Coordinates of C-alpha atoms in Angstrom, one line a residue:
Chain A
X1 CA 0.0 0.0 0.0
X2 CA 1.0 3.6 -0.4
X3 CA 3.4 5.0 2.3
X4 CA 4.6 8.5 2.8
X5 CA 7.8 9.6 4.6
X6 CA 8.8 13.1 5.6
X7 CA 12.5 14.2 5.6
X8 CA 14.4 17.4 6.3
X9 CA 16.2 19.5 8.9
X10 CA 14.7 19.3 12.4
X11 CA 16.1 22.7 13.4
X12 CA 15.6 26.0 11.5
X13 CA 16.7 29.5 12.6
X14 CA 14.2 32.3 12.8
X15 CA 13.7 34.2 9.6
X16 CA 15.1 31.4 7.5
X17 CA 13.2 29.0 5.2
X18 CA 11.9 25.6 6.4
X19 CA 12.3 22.9 3.7
X20 CA 10.8 19.4 3.9
X21 CA 10.4 16.6 1.4
X22 CA 7.8 13.8 1.3
X23 CA 8.7 10.6 -0.4
X24 CA 5.9 8.4 -1.7
X25 CA 6.4 4.7 -2.0
X26 CA 4.1 1.8 -3.0
X27 CA 2.3 3.9 -5.6
X28 CA 2.8 6.7 -8.1
X29 CA 2.5 10.3 -7.2
X30 CA 1.4 10.8 -10.8
X31 CA -1.9 9.0 -10.0
X32 CA -4.6 11.4 -11.2
X33 CA -7.0 10.6 -8.3
X34 CA -5.2 12.4 -5.5
X35 CA -3.8 15.7 -4.2
X36 CA -0.7 15.6 -2.0
X37 CA -0.8 17.7 1.1
X38 CA 1.1 19.2 4.0
X39 CA -0.4 19.5 7.5
X40 CA 1.2 20.6 10.7
X41 CA 0.5 20.3 14.4
X42 CA 2.2 22.3 17.2
X43 CA 2.9 20.4 20.3
X44 CA -0.3 19.7 22.3
X45 CA -2.4 21.5 19.7
X46 CA -4.7 20.8 16.8
X47 CA -4.1 20.2 13.1
X48 CA -3.6 22.9 10.4
X49 CA -3.8 22.3 6.7
X50 CA -0.9 24.1 4.9
X51 CA -1.5 23.3 1.3
X52 CA -1.8 20.8 -1.5
X53 CA -0.4 20.0 -4.9
X54 CA -1.6 18.0 -7.9
X55 CA 0.6 15.9 -10.1
X56 CA 0.4 18.6 -12.7
X57 CA 2.0 21.1 -10.3
X58 CA -1.2 23.0 -9.6
X59 CA -1.2 24.2 -6.0
X60 CA -3.6 25.5 -3.3
X61 CA -2.6 27.0 0.0
X62 CA -4.2 27.9 3.3
X63 CA -4.9 31.6 3.0
X64 CA -3.3 32.2 6.4
X65 CA 0.0 30.9 5.2
X66 CA -0.2 31.6 1.5
X67 CA 2.3 34.4 1.4
X68 CA 5.1 32.2 2.9
X69 CA 4.4 28.7 1.4
X70 CA 5.6 27.0 -1.7
X71 CA 4.8 23.4 -2.5
X72 CA 6.4 21.6 -5.5
X73 CA 6.4 18.1 -7.0
X74 CA 9.1 16.0 -8.5
X75 CA 7.3 13.2 -10.3
X76 CA 10.6 11.6 -11.4
X77 CA 11.5 11.0 -7.7
X78 CA 8.0 10.4 -6.5
X79 CA 8.4 13.3 -4.1
X80 CA 6.7 16.5 -3.2
X81 CA 8.2 19.3 -1.1
X82 CA 7.3 22.1 1.2
X83 CA 9.1 25.5 1.7
X84 CA 7.9 27.9 4.4
X85 CA 9.8 31.2 4.5
X86 CA 10.4 33.7 7.2
X87 CA 9.8 31.2 10.0
X88 CA 9.3 32.2 13.6
X89 CA 8.8 30.2 16.8
X90 CA 5.1 29.9 16.0
X91 CA 6.1 27.6 13.1
X92 CA 7.5 25.0 15.4
X93 CA 5.4 21.9 14.9
X94 CA 5.3 18.4 13.7
X95 CA 4.8 18.5 9.9
X96 CA 2.9 15.7 8.2
X97 CA 2.5 14.9 4.6
X98 CA -0.7 13.1 3.5
X99 CA -2.7 12.1 0.5
X100 CA -6.2 13.3 -0.1
X101 CA -8.7 12.3 -2.7
X102 CA -9.8 14.6 -5.5
X103 CA -13.3 13.3 -5.5
X104 CA -15.1 15.2 -2.7
X105 CA -16.9 12.1 -1.6
X106 CA -13.6 10.4 -0.7
X107 CA -11.6 13.4 0.4
X108 CA -10.3 12.3 3.8
X109 CA -6.5 12.5 4.4
X110 CA -5.2 9.0 4.1
X111 CA -2.5 7.8 4.4
X112 CA -0.3 10.1 6.5
X113 CA 3.5 10.1 6.9
X114 CA 4.8 9.5 10.4
X115 CA 5.5 13.2 10.8
X116 CA 8.7 15.2 11.5
X117 CA 9.3 17.7 14.2
X118 CA 10.7 21.0 13.1
X119 CA 11.9 23.4 15.8
X120 CA 12.5 27.1 15.0
X121 CA 15.2 28.4 17.3
X122 CA 18.4 30.3 17.1
Chain B
X1 CA -12.9 29.9 6.9
X2 CA -15.2 27.2 8.2
X3 CA -14.7 26.8 11.9
X4 CA -15.2 23.3 13.4
X5 CA -16.1 23.0 17.1
X6 CA -15.9 19.7 18.9
X7 CA -17.5 18.8 22.2
X8 CA -16.7 17.9 24.8
X9 CA -13.0 18.7 25.0
X10 CA -12.5 15.6 27.2
X11 CA -14.8 12.6 27.6
X12 CA -14.4 10.0 30.3
X13 CA -15.9 6.7 29.5
X14 CA -15.5 3.2 30.9
X15 CA -14.3 0.3 28.6
X16 CA -17.3 -1.5 27.1
X17 CA -19.5 1.5 27.2
X18 CA -20.6 3.8 24.4
X19 CA -18.9 7.1 23.5
X20 CA -20.6 9.9 21.6
X21 CA -18.5 12.7 20.3
X22 CA -19.9 15.9 18.6
X23 CA -18.7 18.2 15.9
X24 CA -20.3 21.4 14.7
X25 CA -19.5 23.4 11.6
X26 CA -19.9 27.2 11.5
X27 CA -21.7 26.8 8.2
X28 CA -23.0 23.8 6.2
X29 CA -20.4 21.4 4.9
X30 CA -23.0 19.0 3.5
X31 CA -21.6 15.5 4.2
X32 CA -18.0 16.5 3.5
X33 CA -16.7 15.6 6.9
X34 CA -14.1 13.1 8.1
X35 CA -13.1 11.8 11.6
X36 CA -9.6 10.9 12.7
X37 CA -8.1 9.1 15.6
X38 CA -4.7 10.2 17.0
X39 CA -2.7 8.4 19.6
X40 CA 0.4 9.9 21.3
X41 CA 3.4 10.1 19.0
X42 CA 1.5 8.9 16.0
X43 CA 0.0 10.5 12.9
X44 CA -3.8 10.8 12.7
X45 CA -5.6 7.8 11.3
X46 CA -8.7 8.2 9.0
X47 CA -11.8 6.6 10.5
X48 CA -14.8 8.0 8.7
X49 CA -15.3 10.1 5.5
X50 CA -18.4 11.3 3.9
X51 CA -19.8 11.8 7.4
X52 CA -20.7 8.1 7.7
X53 CA -18.5 5.8 5.6
X54 CA -15.9 3.8 7.5
X55 CA -12.4 3.9 6.0
X56 CA -10.7 0.6 5.0
X57 CA -10.0 -1.6 8.0
X58 CA -11.9 0.4 10.5
X59 CA -14.0 -1.7 12.9
X60 CA -17.7 -1.6 12.8
X61 CA -18.0 -0.3 16.4
X62 CA -17.0 3.1 14.9
X63 CA -19.9 4.9 13.2
X64 CA -20.5 8.5 12.0
X65 CA -23.7 10.4 11.4
X66 CA -25.0 13.9 10.6
X67 CA -25.0 16.4 7.7
X68 CA -25.0 20.1 7.3
X69 CA -23.6 21.5 10.5
X70 CA -24.0 18.8 13.1
X71 CA -22.1 15.6 13.2
X72 CA -21.6 12.7 15.6
X73 CA -19.0 10.0 16.0
X74 CA -20.1 7.0 18.0
X75 CA -18.0 4.2 19.4
X76 CA -20.4 1.5 20.4
X77 CA -18.3 -0.5 22.9
X78 CA -15.0 1.0 23.9
X79 CA -11.9 -1.1 23.7
X80 CA -8.7 -0.2 25.4
X81 CA -7.1 0.8 22.1
X82 CA -9.8 3.4 21.4
X83 CA -8.7 5.8 24.1
X84 CA -7.1 8.6 22.1
X85 CA -7.8 12.1 20.7
X86 CA -10.4 12.4 17.9
X87 CA -10.6 15.1 15.3
X88 CA -13.3 16.1 12.9
X89 CA -12.4 17.8 9.6
X90 CA -14.4 19.4 6.9
X91 CA -13.5 19.3 3.2
X92 CA -16.4 21.3 1.8
X93 CA -14.3 24.5 1.6
X94 CA -10.6 23.7 1.7
X95 CA -9.8 21.8 4.9
X96 CA -10.2 22.7 8.5
X97 CA -10.0 20.6 11.7
X98 CA -11.8 20.7 15.0
X99 CA -9.7 21.2 18.1
X100 CA -10.1 17.6 19.2
X101 CA -11.9 15.5 21.8
X102 CA -9.7 13.5 24.2
X103 CA -11.4 10.2 25.0
X104 CA -10.0 9.0 28.4
X105 CA -10.6 6.0 30.5
X106 CA -13.0 6.5 33.4

């Protein structure tokens, strides 16, 4: 079955850019039936959708983060990536990648990666 | 933005009993609602989508109901592995999550 795995630095300095990659295995990221998303969760808090990308490269972002977020896809590597610029301590969180169906009827996030903790600190 | 409000924040229930969790949307999301279970140190797991359809491999003791703005997740007979945090999430207008309900052992 499809599995997702996040990777990237666990520590980022304030004002710098957070960069993470999600590697998809067990299936093709080029499948036309899904979006590929990033979601984050600060410690002890709830979940926040960051954005999504389609295999074509078309993206949609959470309006609250849109000015700082870029999501890209590399179909040759079966990966998609997140860049979040000008980070502050408020961006410290566990970052998850996840798949979500295009058809509204089946649009739950499934599966998820295991998550990676990113801490913003000098 | 559609705001999702879950209640209660914490629910204490004994094993073998029924648990009922609620989720309210600030505006109608039709049936475009999912439920997730999250255990400490783990990623959320999809339980229900389309308000009432169980995801693959989810036991029948989990059931979802509702439409529009009011939704319910029911766990019919709690097992030890069911004690966790549960989130609702709408996908009618982008994606937003509730703040979670912690289901704890009474």
